[in-house]
Coordinates of C-alpha atoms in Angstrom, one line a residue:
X1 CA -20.1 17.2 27.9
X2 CA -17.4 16.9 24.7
X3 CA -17.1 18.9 22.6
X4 CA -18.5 16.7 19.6
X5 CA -21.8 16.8 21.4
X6 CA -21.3 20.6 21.6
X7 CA -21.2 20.8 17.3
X8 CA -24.2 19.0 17.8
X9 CA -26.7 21.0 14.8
X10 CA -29.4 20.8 17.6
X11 CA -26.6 23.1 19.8
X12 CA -25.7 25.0 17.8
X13 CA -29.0 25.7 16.1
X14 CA -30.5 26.5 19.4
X15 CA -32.0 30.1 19.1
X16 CA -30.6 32.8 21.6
X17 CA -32.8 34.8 23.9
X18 CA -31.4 37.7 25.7
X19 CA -33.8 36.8 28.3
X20 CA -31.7 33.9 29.3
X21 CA -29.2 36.4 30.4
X22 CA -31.6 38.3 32.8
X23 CA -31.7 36.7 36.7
X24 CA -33.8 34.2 37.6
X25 CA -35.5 35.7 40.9
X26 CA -37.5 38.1 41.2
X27 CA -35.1 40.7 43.3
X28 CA -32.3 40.9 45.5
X29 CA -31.6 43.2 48.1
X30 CA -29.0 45.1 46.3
X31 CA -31.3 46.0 43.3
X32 CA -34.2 46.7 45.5
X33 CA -32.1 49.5 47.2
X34 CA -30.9 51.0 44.3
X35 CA -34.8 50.6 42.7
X36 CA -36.0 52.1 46.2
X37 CA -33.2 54.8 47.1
X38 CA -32.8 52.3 50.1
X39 CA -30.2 51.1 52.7
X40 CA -30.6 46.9 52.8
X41 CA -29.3 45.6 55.9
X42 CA -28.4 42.1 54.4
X43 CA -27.5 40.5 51.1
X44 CA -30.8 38.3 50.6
X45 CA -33.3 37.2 47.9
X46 CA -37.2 37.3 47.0
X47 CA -39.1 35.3 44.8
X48 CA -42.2 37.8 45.7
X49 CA -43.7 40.9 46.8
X50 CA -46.7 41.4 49.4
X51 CA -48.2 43.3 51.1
X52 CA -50.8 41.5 53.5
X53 CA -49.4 39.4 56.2
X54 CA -51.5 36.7 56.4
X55 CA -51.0 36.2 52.7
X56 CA -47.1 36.3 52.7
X57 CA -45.1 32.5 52.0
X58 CA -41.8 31.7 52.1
X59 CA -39.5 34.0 49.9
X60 CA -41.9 36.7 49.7
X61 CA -40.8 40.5 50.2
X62 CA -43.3 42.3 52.7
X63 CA -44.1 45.7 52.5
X64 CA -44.7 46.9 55.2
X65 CA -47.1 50.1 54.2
X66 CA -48.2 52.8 56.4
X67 CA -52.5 54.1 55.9
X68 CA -54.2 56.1 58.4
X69 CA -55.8 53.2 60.0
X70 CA -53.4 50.2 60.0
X71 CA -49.2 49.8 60.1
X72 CA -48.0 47.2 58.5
X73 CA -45.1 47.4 61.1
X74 CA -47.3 45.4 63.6
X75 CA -47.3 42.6 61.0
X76 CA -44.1 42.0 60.4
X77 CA -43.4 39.1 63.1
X78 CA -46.7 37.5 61.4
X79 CA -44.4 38.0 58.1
X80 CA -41.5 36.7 59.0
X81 CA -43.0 33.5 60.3
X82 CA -44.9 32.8 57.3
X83 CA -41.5 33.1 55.3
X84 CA -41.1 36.2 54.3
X85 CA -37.1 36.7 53.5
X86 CA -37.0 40.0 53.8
X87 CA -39.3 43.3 54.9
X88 CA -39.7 46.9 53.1
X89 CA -39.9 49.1 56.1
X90 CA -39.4 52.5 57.0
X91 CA -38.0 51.6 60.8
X92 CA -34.8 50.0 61.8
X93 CA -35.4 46.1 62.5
X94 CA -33.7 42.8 63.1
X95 CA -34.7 41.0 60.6
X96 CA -33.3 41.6 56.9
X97 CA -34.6 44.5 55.8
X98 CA -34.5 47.5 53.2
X99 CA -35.2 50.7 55.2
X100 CA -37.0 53.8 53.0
X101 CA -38.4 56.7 54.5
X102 CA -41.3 56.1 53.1
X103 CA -42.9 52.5 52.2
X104 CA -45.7 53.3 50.0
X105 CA -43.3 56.0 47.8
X106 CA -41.2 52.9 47.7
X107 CA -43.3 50.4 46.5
X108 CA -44.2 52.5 43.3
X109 CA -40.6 53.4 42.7
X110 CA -39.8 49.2 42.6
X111 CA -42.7 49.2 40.5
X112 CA -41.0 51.5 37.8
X113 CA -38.1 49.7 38.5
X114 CA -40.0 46.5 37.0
X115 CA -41.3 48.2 34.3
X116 CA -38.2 50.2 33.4
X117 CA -36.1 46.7 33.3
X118 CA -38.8 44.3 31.0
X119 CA -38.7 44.1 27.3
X120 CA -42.3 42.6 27.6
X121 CA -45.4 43.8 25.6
X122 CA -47.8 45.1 28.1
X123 CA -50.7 45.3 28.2
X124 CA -53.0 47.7 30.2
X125 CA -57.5 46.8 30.7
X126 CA -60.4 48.9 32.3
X127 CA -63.8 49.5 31.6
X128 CA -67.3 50.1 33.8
X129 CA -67.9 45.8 33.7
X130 CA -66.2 42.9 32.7
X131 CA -62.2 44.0 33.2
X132 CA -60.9 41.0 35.3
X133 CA -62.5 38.5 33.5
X134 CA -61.1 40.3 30.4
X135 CA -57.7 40.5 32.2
X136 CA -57.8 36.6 32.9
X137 CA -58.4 35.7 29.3
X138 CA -55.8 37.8 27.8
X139 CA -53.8 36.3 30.5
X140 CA -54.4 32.6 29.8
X141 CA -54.4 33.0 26.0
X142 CA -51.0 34.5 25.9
X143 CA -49.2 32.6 29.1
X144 CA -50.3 29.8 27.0
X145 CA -48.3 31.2 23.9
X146 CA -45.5 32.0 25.5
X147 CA -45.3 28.8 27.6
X148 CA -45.3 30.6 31.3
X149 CA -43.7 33.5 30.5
X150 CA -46.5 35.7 31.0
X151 CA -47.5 37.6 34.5
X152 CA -50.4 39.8 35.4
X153 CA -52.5 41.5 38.4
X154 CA -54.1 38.9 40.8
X155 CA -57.7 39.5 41.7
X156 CA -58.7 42.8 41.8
X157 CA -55.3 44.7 42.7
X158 CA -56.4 47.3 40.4
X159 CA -56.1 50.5 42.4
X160 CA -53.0 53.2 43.8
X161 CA -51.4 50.3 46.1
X162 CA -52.4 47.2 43.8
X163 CA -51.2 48.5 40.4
X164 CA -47.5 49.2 41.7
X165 CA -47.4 46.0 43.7
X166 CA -48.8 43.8 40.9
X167 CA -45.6 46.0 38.9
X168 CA -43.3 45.0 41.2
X169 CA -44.2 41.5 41.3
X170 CA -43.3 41.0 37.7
X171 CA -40.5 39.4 36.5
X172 CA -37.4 40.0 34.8
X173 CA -38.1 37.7 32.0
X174 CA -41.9 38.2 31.3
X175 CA -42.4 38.6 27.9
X176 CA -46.2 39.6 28.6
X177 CA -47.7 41.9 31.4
X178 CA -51.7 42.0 31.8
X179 CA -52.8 44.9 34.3
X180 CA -55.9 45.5 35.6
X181 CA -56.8 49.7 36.5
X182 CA -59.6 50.7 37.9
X183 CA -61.4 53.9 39.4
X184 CA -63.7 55.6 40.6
X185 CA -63.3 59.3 40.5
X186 CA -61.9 60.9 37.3
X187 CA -57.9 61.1 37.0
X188 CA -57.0 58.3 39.1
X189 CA -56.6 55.9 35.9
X190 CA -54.0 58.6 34.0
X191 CA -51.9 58.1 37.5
X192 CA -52.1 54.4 36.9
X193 CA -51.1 54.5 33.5
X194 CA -48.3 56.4 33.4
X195 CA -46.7 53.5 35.9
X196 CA -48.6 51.0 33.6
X197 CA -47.3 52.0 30.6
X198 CA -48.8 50.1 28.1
X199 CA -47.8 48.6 24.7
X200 CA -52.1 48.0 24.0
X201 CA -55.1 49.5 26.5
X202 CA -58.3 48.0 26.6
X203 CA -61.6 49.6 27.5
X204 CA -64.1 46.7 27.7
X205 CA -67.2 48.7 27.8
X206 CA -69.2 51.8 29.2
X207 CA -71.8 51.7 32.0
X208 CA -73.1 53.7 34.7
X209 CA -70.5 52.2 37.8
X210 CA -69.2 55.3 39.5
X211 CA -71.9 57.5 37.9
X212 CA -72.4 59.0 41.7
X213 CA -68.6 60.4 41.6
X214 CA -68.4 61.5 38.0
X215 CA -71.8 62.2 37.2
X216 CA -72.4 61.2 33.5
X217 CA -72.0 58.8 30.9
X218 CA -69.8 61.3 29.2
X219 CA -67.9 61.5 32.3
X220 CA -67.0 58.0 33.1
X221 CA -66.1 57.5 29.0
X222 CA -63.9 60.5 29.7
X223 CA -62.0 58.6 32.9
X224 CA -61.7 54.9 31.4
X225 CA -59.9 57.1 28.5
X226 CA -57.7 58.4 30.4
X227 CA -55.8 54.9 29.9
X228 CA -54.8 55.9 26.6
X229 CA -52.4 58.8 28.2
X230 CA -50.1 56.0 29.3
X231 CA -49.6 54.5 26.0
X232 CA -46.3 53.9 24.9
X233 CA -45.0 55.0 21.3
X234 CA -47.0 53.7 18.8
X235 CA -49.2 52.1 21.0
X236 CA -52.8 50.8 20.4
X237 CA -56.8 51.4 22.0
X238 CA -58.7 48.5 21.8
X239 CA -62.3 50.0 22.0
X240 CA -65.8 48.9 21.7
X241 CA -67.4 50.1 18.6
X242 CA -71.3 48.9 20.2
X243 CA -71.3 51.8 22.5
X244 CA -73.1 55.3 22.3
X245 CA -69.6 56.4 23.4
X246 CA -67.3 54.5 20.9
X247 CA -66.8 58.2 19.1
X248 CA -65.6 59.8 21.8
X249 CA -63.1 57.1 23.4
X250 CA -62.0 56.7 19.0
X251 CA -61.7 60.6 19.4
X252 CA -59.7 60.7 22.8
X253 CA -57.5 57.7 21.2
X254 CA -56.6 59.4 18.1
X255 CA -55.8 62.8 19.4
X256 CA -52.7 61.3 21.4
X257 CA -51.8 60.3 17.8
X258 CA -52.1 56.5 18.5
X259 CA -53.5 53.3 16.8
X260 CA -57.1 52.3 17.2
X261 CA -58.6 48.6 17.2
X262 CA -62.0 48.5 17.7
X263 CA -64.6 45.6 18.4
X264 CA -68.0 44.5 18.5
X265 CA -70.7 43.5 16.0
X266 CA -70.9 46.8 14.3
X267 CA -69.6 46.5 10.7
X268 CA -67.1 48.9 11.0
X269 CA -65.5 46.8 13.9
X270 CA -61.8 45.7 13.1
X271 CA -62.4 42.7 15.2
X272 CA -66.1 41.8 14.2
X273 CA -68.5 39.5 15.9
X274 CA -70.2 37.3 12.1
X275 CA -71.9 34.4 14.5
X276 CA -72.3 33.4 18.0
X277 CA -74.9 30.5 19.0
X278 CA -75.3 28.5 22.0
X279 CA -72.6 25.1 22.7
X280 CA -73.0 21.9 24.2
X281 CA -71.1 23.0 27.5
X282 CA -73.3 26.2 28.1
X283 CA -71.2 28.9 26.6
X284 CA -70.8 30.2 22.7
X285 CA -69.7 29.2 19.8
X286 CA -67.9 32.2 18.2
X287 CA -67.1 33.2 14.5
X288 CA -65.1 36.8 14.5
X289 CA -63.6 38.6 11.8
X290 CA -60.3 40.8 11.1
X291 CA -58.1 41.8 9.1
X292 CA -56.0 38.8 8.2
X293 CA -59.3 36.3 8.1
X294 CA -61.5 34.7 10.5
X295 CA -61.7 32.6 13.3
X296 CA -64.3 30.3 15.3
X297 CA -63.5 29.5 18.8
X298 CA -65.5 27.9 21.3
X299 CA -66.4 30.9 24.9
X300 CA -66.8 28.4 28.2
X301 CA -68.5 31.4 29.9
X302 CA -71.9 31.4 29.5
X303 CA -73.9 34.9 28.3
X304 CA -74.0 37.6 25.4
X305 CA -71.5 39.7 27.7
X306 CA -68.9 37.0 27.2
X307 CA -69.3 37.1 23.3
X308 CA -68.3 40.4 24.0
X309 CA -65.5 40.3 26.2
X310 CA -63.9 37.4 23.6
X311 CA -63.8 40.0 20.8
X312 CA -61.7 42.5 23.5
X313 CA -59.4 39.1 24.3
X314 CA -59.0 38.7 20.8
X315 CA -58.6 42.5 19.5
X316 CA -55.8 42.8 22.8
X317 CA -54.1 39.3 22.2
X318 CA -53.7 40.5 18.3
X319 CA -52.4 43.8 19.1
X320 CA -49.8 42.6 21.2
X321 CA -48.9 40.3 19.0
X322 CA -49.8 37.0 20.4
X323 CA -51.5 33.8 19.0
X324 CA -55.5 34.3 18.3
X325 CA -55.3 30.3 17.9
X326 CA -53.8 30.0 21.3
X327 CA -56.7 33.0 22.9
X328 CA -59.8 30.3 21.2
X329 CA -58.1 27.5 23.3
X330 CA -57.8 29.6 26.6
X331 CA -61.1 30.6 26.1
X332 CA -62.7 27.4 25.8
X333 CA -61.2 26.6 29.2
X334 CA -61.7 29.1 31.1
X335 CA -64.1 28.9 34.5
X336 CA -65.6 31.3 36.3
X337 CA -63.8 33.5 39.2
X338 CA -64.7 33.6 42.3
X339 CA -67.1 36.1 43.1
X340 CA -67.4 36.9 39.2
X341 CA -69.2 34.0 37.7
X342 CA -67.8 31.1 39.4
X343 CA -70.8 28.4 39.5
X344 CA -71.3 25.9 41.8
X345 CA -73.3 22.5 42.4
X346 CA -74.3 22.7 45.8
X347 CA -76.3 19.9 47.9
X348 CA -79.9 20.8 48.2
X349 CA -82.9 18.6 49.2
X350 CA -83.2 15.8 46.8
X351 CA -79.9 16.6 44.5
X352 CA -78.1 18.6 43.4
X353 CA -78.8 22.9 42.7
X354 CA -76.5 25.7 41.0
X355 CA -75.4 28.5 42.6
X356 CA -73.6 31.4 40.5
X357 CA -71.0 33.7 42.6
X358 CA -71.5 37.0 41.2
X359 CA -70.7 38.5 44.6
X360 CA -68.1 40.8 44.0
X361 CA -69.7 43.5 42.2
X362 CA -72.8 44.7 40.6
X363 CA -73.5 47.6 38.3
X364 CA -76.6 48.4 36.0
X365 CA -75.2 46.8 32.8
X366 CA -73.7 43.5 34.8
X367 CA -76.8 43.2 36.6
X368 CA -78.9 42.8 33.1
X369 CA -76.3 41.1 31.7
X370 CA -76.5 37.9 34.8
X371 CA -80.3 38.0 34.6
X372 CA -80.3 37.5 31.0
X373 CA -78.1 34.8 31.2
X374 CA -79.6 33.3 34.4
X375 CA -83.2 33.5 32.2
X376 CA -81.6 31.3 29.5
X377 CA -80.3 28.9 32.1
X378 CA -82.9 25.5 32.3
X379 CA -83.6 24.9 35.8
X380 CA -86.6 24.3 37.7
X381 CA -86.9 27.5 39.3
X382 CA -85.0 30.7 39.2
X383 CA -83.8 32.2 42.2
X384 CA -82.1 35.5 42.9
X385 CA -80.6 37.1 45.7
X386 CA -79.6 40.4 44.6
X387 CA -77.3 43.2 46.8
X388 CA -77.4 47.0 46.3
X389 CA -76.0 48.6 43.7
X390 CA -73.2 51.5 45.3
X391 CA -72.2 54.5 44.0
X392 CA -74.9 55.4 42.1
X393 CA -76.0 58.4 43.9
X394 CA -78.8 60.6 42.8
X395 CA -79.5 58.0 39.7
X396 CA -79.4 55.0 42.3
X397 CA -83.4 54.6 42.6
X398 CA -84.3 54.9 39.0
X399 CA -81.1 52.0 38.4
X400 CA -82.7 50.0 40.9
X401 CA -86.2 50.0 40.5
X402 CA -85.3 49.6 36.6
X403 CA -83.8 46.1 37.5
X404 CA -87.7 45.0 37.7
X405 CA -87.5 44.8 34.1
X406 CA -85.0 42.1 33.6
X407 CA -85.9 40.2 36.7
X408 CA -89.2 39.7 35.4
X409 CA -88.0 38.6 31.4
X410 CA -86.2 36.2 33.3
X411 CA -89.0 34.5 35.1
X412 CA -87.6 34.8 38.7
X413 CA -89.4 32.2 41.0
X414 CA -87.9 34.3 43.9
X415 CA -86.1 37.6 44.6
X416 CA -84.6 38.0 47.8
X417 CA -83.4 41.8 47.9
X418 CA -80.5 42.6 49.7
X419 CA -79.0 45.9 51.2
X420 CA -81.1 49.8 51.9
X421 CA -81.1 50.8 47.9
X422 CA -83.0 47.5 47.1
X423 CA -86.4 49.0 49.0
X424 CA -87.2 51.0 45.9
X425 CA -87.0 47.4 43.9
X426 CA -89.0 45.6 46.4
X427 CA -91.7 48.1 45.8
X428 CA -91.5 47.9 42.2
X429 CA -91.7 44.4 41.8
X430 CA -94.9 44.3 44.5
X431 CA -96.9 46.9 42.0
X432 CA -99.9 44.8 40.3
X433 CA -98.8 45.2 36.9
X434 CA -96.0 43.3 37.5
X435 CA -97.4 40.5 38.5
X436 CA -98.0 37.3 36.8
X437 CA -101.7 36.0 36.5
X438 CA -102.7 38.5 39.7
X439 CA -100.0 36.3 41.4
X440 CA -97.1 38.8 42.9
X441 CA -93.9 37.1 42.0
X442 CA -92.3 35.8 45.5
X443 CA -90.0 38.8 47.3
X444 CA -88.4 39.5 50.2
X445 CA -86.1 42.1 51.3
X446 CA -83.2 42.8 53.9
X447 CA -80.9 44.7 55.1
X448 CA -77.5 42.3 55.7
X449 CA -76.2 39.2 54.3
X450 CA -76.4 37.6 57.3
X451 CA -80.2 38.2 56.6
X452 CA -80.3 37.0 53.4
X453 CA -78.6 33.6 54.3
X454 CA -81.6 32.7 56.7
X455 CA -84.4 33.7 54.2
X456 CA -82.8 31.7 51.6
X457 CA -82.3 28.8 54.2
X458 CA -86.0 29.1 54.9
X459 CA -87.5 29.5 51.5
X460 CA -85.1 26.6 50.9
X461 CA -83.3 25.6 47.9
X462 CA -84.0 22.2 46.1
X463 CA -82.8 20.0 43.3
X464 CA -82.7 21.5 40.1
X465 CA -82.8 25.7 41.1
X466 CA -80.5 28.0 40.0
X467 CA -79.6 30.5 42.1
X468 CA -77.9 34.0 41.3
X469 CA -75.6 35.7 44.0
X470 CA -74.6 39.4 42.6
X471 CA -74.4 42.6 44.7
X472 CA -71.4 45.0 45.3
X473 CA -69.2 43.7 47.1
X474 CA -69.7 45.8 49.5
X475 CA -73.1 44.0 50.5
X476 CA -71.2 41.0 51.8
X477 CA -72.8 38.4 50.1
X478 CA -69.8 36.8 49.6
X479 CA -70.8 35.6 53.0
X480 CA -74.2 33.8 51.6
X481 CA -71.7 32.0 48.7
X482 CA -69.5 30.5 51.6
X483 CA -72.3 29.5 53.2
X484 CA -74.5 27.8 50.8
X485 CA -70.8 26.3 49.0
X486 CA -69.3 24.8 51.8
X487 CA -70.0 21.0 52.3
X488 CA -73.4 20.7 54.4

């Protein structure tokens, strides 16, 4: 290149980032020793971390962890031919290696290593429903403002093992980090923060998940708080204000001395919800309020409960200093996840039907929320399938039988009742007074998903239903969504 190109304004106008300095892979061995207290057998790169075999490609570290029922040290030949460049392992091997004593302890310390060698503005989510989908927005809204250069936790890596991993995984020159924490017995989010460390934490909302561990509302408000103890100097709570419990997480925010952004349609939110009506693709059209003005975006998601969640994208995205104008546009596009709203045409009998993967998890408050939404959706007729509800413990048959409610605003055509717990909603919903015209609204009720696919199959599904798939995961009726999705 000569050097009158090099004068060039556009050159020498080019702004500097001190990111450009930082590597461009993720980690090599050397640093992942030092991060680790290590020994690495060779000199070698990785462009990622993992910790699942089967999911491992080429250039990916495994970690080989060590649980009570599985070692990942039988995995590793599975690793390495999938293309993993090198293993974290805490026995000597051929392969290119980094040997700890222990692999889990050395997982979270290259986590801190991650967060200890980003600049990035992080950003840290929980709440009893609606965090990954919250997670995803805030992710899409500011990877599209910073052009790529933003990194979060995939799927539901939310936990002891995911949060460090998801760390670990991040790189060098991220200028924004989303994490997901999640819990389900009290302190287990302050250990998850502390690692997190974030720059802005978001409690979506408050509802009885995990009420069978902690025992009260009070209690869970308590837990999900305890993300504010990781909070970085002059850090910021993004909190709901259109909760019963919006003065005690305000409370637990402002006695750690730090900022608090609230949201919601209360007029004393900072982030305020003026309008939301129905669009022309299904979701909302949204005006919101703050400080600095106001701004109307369009919500692809369909239901009140993603009004909601747009206010916590927008109070987080603002916080951490992103573009709000950039959060509307990610909104607009984004699609359900899988297991968490995804929706699906599926071939039926005479057409086409919709199915709506809610598999992955079900609490009192999302389980209202997808009826309601499934109520407003036109269809022919309304189908559920609907798994047990876990961890709900003493207060488990009053939350299920109490599901009768919004089932019936809904006008359910059929509720197939999936899992033990469900027997006290089958009842309910066979009592006379809750049937229509002295007609019992159609039920049926199982005990596996396996089950569940072959009533569904025979009660069969036909052009123009919509069907609703939501349980705990644990249920399985992820199994019923494969089923009914895959090409038939």
């Amino acid at each position: 290149m000569s050097a009158a190109i090099l004068r060039h304004p556009a050159y020498v106008e080019w702004p500097a980032d001190a990111r450009d300095r930082l590597p461009l892979t993720l980690w090599n061995a050397k640093a992942i020793a030092e991060a680790v207290g290590g020994v690495a057998s060779h000199d070698f790169q990785v462009a990622g971390v993992e910790m699942d075999s089967r999911d491992v490609i080429n250039g990916d570290l495994f970690v080989a962890l060590k649980g009570e029922a599985m070692d990942g040290y039988r995995f590793l030949d599975k690793a390495f031919a999938n293309g993993a460049a090198g293993a974290l392992v805490d026995r000597p091997i051929d392969g290119p290696h980094i040997l700890v004593d222990d692999t889990t302890r050395a997982l979270e310390a290259l986590g801190r290593a991650a967060r200890n060698r980003t600049d990035a503005k992080i950003i840290g989510v929980t709440g009893s429903v609606g965090k990954t989908g919250v997670k995803e927005a805030i992710f899409a809204a500011l990877e599209r403002a910073s052009r790529g250069a933003a990194h979060r936790s995939v799927k539901s890596y939310n936990n002891h093992v995911g949060v460090p991993l998801s760390l670990a995984r991040m790189p060098a020159r991220s200028r924004f980090g989303i994490f997901e924490m999640g819990m389900n017995h009290s302190s287990e989010i302050a250990g998850l923060t502390t690692q997190v460390r974030p720059h802005v934490a978001v409690i979506t909302t408050i509802a009885p998940a995990h009420i069978e561990n902690l025992g009260s509302m009070e209690a869970i408000a308590a837990a999900k708080a305890e993300i504010f103890l990781g909070l970085e100097p002059g850090g910021t709570a993004v909190i709901p204000t259109d909760t019963p419990h919006y003065e005690q997480l305000r409370e637990a925010a402002t006695a750690l001395g730090v900022k608090v952004v609230s949201f919601g349609a209360s007029r004393h939110a900072d982030v305020r919800l003026l309008d939301a009506i129905p669009s022309a693709n299904g979701g909302s059209l949204v005006t919101c309020e703050f400080p600095e003005g106001r701004l109307c975006y369009t919500v692809a998601e369909p239901g009140e409960h993603w009004v909601a969640n747009s206010l916590a994208v927008m109070a987080a995205v603002r916080a951490a200093g992103g573009d709000m104008a950039a959060a509307g546009l990610a909104l607009a596009e984004m699609g359900g996840l899988k297991g968490r709203g995804a929706r699906h045409g599926i071939d039926v009998p005479g057409g086409k039907a919709l199915l709506i993967d809610e598999s992955y998890n079900a609490n009192p408050a999302s389980m209202r929320a997808t009826l309601a939404q499934l109520g407003a959706t036109p269809s022919a007729r309304r189908i559920v399938v609907l798994g047990s509800m876990k961890e709900l413990g003493d207060f488990g048959p009053q939350f299920h039988a109490a599901l009768a409610e919004p089932i019936l605003a809904a006008d359910i055509d059929y509720a197939l009742l999936v899992g033990d717990e469900m027997a006290v909603l089958a009842r309910e919903l066979g009592k006379p007074q809750n049937s229509a015209l002295g007609k019992p609204l159609a039920t049926a009720h199982c005990l596996t998903a396996d089950e569940a696919i072959e009533l569904l199959d025979d009660f069969g599904v036909v052009a123009g239903d919509a069907v609703l798939v939501k349980g705990s995961n644990s249920v399985g009726l992820g199994r019923l969504v494969d089923h009914f999705t895959r090409a038939r």
